[in-house]
mmCIF file of C-alpha atoms in Angstrom:
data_model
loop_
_atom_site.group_PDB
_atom_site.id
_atom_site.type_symbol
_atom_site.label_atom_id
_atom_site.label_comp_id
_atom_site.label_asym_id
_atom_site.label_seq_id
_atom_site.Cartn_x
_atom_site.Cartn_y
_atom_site.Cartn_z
ATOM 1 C CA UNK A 702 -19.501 -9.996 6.079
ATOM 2 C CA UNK A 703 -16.538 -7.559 6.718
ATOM 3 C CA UNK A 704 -15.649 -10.342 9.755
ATOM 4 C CA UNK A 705 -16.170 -13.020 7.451
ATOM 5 C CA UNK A 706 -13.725 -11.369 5.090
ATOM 6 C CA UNK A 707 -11.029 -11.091 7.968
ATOM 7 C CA UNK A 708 -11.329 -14.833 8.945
ATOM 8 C CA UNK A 709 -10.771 -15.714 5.262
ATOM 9 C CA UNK A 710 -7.712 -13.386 5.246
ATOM 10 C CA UNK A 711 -6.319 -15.281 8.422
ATOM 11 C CA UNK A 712 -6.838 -18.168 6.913
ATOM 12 C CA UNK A 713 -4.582 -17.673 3.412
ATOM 13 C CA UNK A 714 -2.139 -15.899 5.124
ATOM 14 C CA UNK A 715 -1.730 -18.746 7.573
ATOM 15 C CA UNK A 716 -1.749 -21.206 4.750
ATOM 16 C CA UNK A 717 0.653 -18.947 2.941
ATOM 17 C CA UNK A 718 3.424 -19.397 5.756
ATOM 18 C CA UNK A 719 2.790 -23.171 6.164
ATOM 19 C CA UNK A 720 3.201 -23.666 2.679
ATOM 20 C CA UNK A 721 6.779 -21.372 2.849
ATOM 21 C CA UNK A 722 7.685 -23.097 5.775
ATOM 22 C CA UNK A 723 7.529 -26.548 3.848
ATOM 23 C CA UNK A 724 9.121 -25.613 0.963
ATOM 24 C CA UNK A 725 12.046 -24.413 3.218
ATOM 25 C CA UNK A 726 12.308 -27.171 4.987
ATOM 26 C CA UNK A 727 12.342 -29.613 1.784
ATOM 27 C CA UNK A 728 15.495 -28.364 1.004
ATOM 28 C CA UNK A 729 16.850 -28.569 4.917
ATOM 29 C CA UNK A 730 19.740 -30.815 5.064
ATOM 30 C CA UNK A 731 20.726 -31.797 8.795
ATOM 31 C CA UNK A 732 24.490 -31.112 9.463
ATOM 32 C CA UNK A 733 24.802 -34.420 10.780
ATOM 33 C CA UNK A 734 25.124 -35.576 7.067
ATOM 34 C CA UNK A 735 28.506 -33.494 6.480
ATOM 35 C CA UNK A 736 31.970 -34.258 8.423
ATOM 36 C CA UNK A 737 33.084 -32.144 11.173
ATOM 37 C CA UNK A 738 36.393 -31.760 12.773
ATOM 38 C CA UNK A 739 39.378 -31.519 11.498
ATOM 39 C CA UNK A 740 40.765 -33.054 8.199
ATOM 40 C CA UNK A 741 43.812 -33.560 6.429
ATOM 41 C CA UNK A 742 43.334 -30.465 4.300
ATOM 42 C CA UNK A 743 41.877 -28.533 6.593
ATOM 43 C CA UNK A 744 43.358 -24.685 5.515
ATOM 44 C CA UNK A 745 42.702 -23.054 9.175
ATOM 45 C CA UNK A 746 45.215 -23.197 11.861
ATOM 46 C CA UNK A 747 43.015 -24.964 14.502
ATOM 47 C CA UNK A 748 42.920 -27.764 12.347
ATOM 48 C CA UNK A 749 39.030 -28.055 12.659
ATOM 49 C CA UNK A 750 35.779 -27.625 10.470
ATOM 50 C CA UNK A 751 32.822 -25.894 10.735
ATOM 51 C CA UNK A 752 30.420 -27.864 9.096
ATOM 52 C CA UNK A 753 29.933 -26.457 5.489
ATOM 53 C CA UNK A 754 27.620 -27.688 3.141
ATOM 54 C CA UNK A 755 28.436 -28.276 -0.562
ATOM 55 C CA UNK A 756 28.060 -25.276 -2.358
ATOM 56 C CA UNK A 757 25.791 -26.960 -4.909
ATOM 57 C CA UNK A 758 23.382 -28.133 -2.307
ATOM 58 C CA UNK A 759 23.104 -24.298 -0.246
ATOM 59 C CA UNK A 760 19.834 -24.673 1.407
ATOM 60 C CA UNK A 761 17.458 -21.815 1.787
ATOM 61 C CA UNK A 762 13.853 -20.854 0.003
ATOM 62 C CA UNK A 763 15.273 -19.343 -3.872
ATOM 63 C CA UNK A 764 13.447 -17.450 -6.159
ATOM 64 C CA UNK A 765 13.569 -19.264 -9.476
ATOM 65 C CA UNK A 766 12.813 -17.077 -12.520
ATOM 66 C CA UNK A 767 12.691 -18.201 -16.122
ATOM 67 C CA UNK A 768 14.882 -16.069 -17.980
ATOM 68 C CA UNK A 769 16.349 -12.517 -16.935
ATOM 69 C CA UNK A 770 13.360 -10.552 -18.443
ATOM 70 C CA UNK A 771 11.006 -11.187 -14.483
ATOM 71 C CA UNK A 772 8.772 -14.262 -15.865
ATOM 72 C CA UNK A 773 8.174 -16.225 -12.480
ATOM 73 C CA UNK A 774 8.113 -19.961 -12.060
ATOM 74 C CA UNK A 775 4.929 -22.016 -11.149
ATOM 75 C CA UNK A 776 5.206 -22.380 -7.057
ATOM 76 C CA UNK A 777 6.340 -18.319 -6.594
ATOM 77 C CA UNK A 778 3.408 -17.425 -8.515
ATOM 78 C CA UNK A 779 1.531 -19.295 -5.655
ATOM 79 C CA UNK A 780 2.703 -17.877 -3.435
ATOM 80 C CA UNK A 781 1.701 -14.043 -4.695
ATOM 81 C CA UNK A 782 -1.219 -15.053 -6.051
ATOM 82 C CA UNK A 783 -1.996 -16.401 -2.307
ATOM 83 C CA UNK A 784 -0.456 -12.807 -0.462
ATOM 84 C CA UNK A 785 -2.606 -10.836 -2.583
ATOM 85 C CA UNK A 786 -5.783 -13.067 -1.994
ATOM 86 C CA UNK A 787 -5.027 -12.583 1.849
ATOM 87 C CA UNK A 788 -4.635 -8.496 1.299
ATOM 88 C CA UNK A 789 -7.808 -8.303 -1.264
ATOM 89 C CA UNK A 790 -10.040 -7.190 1.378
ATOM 90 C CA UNK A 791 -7.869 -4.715 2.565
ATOM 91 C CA UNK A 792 -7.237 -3.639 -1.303
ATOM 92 C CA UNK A 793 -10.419 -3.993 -2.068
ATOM 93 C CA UNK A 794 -11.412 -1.207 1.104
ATOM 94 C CA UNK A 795 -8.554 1.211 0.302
ATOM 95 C CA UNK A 796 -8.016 1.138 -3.147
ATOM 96 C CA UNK A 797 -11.335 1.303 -5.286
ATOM 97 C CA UNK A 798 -14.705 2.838 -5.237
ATOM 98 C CA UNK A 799 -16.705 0.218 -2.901
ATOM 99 C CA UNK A 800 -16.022 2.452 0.217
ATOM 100 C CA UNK A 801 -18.178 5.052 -1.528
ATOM 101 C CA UNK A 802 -20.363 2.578 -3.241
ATOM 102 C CA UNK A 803 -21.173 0.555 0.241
ATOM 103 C CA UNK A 804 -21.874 3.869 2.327
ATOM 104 C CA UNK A 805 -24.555 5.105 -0.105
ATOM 105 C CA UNK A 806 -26.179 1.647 0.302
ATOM 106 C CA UNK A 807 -26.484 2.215 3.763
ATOM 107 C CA UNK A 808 -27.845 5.180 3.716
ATOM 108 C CA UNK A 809 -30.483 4.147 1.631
ATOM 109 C CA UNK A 810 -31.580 1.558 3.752
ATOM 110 C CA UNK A 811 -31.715 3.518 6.881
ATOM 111 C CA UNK A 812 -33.398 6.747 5.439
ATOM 112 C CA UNK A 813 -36.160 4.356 4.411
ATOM 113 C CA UNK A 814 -36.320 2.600 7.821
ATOM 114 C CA UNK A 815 -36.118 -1.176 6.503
ATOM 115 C CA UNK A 816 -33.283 -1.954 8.728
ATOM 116 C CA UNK A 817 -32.630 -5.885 7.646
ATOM 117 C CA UNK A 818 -34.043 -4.982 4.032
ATOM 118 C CA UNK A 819 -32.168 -5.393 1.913
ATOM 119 C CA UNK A 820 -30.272 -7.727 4.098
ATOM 120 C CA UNK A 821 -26.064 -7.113 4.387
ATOM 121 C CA UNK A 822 -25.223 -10.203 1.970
ATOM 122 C CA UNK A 823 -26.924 -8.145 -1.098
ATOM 123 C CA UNK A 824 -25.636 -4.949 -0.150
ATOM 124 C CA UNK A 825 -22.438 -6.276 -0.092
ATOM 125 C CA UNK A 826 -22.950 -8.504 -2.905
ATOM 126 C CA UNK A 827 -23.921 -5.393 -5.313
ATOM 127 C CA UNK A 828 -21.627 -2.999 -4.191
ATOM 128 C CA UNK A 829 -18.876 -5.689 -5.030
ATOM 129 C CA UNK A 830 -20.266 -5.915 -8.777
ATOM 130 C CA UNK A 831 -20.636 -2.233 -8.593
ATOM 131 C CA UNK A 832 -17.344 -1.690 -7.757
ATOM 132 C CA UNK A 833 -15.879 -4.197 -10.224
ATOM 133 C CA UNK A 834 -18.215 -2.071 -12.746
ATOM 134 C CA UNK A 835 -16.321 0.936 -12.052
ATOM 135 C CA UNK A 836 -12.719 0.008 -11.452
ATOM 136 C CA UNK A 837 -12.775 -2.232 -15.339
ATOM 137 C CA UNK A 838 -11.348 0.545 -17.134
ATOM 138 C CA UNK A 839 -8.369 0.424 -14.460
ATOM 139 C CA UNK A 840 -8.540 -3.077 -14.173
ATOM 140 C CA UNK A 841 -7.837 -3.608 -18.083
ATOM 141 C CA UNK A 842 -5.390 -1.182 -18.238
ATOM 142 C CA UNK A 843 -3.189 -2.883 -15.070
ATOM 143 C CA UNK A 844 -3.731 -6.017 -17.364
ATOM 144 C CA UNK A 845 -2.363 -4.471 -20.594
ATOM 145 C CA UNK A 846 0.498 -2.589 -19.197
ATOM 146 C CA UNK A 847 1.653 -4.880 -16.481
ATOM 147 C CA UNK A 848 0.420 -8.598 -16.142
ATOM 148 C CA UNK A 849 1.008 -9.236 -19.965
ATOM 149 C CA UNK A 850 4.158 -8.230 -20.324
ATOM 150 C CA UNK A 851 5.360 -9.210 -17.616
ATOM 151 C CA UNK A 852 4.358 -13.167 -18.183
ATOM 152 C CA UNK A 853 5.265 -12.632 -21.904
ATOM 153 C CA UNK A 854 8.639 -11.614 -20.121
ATOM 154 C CA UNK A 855 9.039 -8.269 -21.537
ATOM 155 C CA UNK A 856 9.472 -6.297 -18.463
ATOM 156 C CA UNK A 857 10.491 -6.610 -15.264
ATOM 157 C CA UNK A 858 8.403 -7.053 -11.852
ATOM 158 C CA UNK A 859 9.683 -3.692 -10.686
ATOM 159 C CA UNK A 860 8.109 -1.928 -14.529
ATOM 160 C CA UNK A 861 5.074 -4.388 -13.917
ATOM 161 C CA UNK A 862 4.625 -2.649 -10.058
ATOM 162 C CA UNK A 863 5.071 0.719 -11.382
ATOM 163 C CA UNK A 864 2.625 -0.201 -14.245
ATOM 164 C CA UNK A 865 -0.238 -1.283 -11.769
ATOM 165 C CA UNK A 866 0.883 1.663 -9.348
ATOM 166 C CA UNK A 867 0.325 4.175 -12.340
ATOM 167 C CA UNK A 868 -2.781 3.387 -13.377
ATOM 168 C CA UNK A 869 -4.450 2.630 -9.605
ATOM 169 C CA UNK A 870 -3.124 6.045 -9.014
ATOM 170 C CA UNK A 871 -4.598 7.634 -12.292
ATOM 171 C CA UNK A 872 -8.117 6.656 -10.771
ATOM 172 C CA UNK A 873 -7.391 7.404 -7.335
ATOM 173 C CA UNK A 874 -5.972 11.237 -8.465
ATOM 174 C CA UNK A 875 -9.716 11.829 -9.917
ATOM 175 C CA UNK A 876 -11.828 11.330 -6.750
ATOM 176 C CA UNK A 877 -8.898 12.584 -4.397
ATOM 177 C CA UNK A 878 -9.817 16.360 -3.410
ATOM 178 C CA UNK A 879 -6.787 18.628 -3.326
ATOM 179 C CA UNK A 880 -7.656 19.844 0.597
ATOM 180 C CA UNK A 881 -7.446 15.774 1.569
ATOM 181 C CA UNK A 882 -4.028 15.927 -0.063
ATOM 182 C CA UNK A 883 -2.643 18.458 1.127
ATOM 183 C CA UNK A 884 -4.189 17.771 4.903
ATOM 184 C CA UNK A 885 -1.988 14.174 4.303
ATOM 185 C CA UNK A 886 0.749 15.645 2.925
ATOM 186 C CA UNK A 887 1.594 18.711 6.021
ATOM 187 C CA UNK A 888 1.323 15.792 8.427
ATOM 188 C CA UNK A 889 3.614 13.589 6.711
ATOM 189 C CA UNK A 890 5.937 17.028 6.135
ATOM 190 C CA UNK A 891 5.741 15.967 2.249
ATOM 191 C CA UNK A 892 5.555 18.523 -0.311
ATOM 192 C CA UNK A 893 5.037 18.176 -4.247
ATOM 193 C CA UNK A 894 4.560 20.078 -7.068
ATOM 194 C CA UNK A 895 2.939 17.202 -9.131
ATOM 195 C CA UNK A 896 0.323 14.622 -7.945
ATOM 196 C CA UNK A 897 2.835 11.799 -9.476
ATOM 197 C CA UNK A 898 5.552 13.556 -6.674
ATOM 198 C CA UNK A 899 2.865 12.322 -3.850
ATOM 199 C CA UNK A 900 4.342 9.306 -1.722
ATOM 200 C CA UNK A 901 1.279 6.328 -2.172
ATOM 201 C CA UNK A 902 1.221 6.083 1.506
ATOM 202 C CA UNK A 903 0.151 10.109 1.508
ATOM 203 C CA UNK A 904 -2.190 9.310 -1.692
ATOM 204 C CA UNK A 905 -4.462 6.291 0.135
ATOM 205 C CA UNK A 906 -6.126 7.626 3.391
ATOM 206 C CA UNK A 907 -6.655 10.726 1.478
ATOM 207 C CA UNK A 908 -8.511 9.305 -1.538
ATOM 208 C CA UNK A 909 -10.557 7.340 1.439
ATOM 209 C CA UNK A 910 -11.043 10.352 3.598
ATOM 210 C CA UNK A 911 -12.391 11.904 0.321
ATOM 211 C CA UNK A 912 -14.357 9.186 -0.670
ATOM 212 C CA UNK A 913 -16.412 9.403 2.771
ATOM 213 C CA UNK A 914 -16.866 12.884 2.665
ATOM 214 C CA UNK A 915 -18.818 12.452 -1.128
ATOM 215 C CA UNK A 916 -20.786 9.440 0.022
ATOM 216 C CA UNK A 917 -21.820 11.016 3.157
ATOM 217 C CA UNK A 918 -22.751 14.227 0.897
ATOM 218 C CA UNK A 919 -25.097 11.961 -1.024
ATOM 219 C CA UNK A 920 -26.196 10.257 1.846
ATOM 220 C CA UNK A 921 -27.435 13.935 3.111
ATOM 221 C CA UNK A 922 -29.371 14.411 -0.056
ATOM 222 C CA UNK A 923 -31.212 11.194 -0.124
ATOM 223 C CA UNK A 924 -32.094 11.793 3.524
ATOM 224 C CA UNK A 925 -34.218 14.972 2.404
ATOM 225 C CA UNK A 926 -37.064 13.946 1.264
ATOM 226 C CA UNK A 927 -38.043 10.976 3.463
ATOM 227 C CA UNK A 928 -37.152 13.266 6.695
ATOM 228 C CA UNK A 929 -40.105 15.710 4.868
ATOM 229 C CA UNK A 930 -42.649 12.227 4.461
ATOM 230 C CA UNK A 931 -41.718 11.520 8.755
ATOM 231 C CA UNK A 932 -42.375 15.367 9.666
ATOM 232 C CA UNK A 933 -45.804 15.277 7.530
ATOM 233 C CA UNK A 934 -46.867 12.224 8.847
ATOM 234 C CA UNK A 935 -45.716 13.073 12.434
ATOM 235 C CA UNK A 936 -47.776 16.279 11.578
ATOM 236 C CA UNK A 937 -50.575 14.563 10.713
ATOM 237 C CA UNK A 938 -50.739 11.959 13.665
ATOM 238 C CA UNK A 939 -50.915 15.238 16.276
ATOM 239 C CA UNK A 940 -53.494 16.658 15.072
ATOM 240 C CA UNK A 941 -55.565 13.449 15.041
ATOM 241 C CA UNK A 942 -54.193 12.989 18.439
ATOM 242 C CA UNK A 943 -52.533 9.998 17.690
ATOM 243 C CA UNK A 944 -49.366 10.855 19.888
ATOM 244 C CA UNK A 945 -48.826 7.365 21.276
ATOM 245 C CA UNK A 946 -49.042 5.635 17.970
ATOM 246 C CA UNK A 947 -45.318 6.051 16.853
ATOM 247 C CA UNK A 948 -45.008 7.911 13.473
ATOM 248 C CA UNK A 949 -42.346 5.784 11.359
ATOM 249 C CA UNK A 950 -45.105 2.465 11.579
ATOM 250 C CA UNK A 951 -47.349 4.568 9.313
ATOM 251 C CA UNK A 952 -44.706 6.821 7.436
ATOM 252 C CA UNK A 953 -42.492 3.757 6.106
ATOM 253 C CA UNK A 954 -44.958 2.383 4.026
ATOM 254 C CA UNK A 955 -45.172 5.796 2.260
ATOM 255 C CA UNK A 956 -40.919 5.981 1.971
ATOM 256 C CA UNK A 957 -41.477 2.613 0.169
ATOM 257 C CA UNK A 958 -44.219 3.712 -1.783
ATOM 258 C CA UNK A 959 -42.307 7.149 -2.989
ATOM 259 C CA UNK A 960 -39.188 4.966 -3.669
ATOM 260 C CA UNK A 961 -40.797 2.752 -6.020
ATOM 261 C CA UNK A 962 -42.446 5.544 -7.634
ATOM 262 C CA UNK A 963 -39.780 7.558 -8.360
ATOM 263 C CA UNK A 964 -37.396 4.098 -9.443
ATOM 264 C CA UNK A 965 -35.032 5.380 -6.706
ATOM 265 C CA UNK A 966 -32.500 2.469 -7.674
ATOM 266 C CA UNK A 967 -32.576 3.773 -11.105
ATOM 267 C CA UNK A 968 -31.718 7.076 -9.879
ATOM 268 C CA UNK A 969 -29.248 6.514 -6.967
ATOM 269 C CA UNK A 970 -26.939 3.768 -8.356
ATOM 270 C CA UNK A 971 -27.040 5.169 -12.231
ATOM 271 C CA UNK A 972 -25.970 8.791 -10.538
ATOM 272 C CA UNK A 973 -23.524 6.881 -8.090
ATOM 273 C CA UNK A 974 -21.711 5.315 -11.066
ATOM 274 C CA UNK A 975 -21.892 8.363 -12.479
ATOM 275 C CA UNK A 976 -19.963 10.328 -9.758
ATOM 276 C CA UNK A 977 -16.900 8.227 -10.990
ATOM 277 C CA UNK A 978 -16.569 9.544 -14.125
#
């Protein structure tokens, strides 16, 4: 999937550059259209011409806004709306809860020893709508505060980036711990006496480093007790003198069994959600 995600990437981001690359060139003119050499006006002393265009036909790719308040026109929103769709997987990794959200997932599936089961597509596919589950509150807010206004022309694109910036940071500040940070922060030689003081470059491989360290703590806890079903079972299969039959064929029916029993997907997303808040 995670490949998958990279070809796709390749892909827009390629598209993105032919597509700049045409729009350039559409407004190309060849300097064999204009006069060179010298002229009868010609103001230099060599008597000769370089070649300039008409100044109300400069070439180049422009940025056409409508109005002096930041509201874009209809191909440069294309264009960013294509950039960000080539960096969503790499947003999508750094910036929210699905690095958290995906590890847990995988942990369940190997404590219980069903290795394809649930296969990669649904893992991925719920800890997608899990994360989008989680990240609403921030998502509406980046809406309110910056896309809005800034299409209603009210604010600028720099207030609209420092919108979105404030509130991704808001969420990222909560599940940051402070030893990450400041770990981050003596490499980079950075120091702060606010969190809003912390560089965002400092802020996002410390919120991910911190975000592996609590999914692999909750990995460790649901480890426990299907590690105690293996070491009764393997228990069990010695003293029968079953040593060549191999102990997770008969113990993984019993992981599935306890799982059910105890509605472990109740219990591990609703507390994984819960870890968020």
């Amino acid at each position: 999937m995670a490949a998958r995600l990279v070809r796709i990437s390749l892909v827009l981001t390629a598209f993105l550059m032919a597509l700049t690359l045409t729009v350039a060139k559409s407004d190309t003119v060849y300097a064999t259209e204009y006069q060179y050499g010298a002229t009868e006006d010609a103001p230099n002393a060599s008597g000769q011409v370089t070649g300039e265009r008409p100044e109300e036909e400069t070439g180049g790719f422009n940025l056409t806004f409508d109005g002096d308040n930041g509201s874009l026109s209809t191909t440069v929103r294309m264009l960013m709306v294509l950039t960000v769709l080539a960096l969503a997987p790499s947003i999508l990794v750094m910036l929210t809860s699905f690095t958290r959200i995906v590890v847990v997932l995988h942990f369940i599936r190997i404590a219980i020893g069903t290795q394809t089961s649930p296969p990669n597509q649904v893992m991925i596919g719920l800890a997608l709508f899990l994360t989008f589950f989680v990240m609403e509150p921030t998502i509406t807010e980046i809406n309110t505060n910056a896309l809005q206004p800034l299409d209603a022309g009210e604010i600028t694109q720099e207030q609209a980036l420092d919108e979105a910036e404030k509130s991704i940071r808001d969420f990222m500040y909560g599940q940051t711990q402070t030893k990450d940070l400041n770990l981050f922060c003596d490499i980079a030689g950075v120091t702060y006496e606010d969190y809003d003081d912390v560089p965002f470059n400092v802020l996002v491989p410390s919120f991910i480093i911190s975000e592996l360290r609590t999914a692999f703590i909750i990995g460790f806890l649901i480890y426990i007790p299907f590690i105690v079903i293996d070491m009764v079972v393997s228990s069990v299969l010695m003293s029968m003198g079953m040593m060549m039959l191999p102990p997770t064929t008969i113990s993984m029916p019993f992981k599935i069994l306890l799982f059910v029993l105890a509605d472990g997907w109740n219990l591990i997303i609703g507390n994984l959600v819960k870890t968020f808040y």
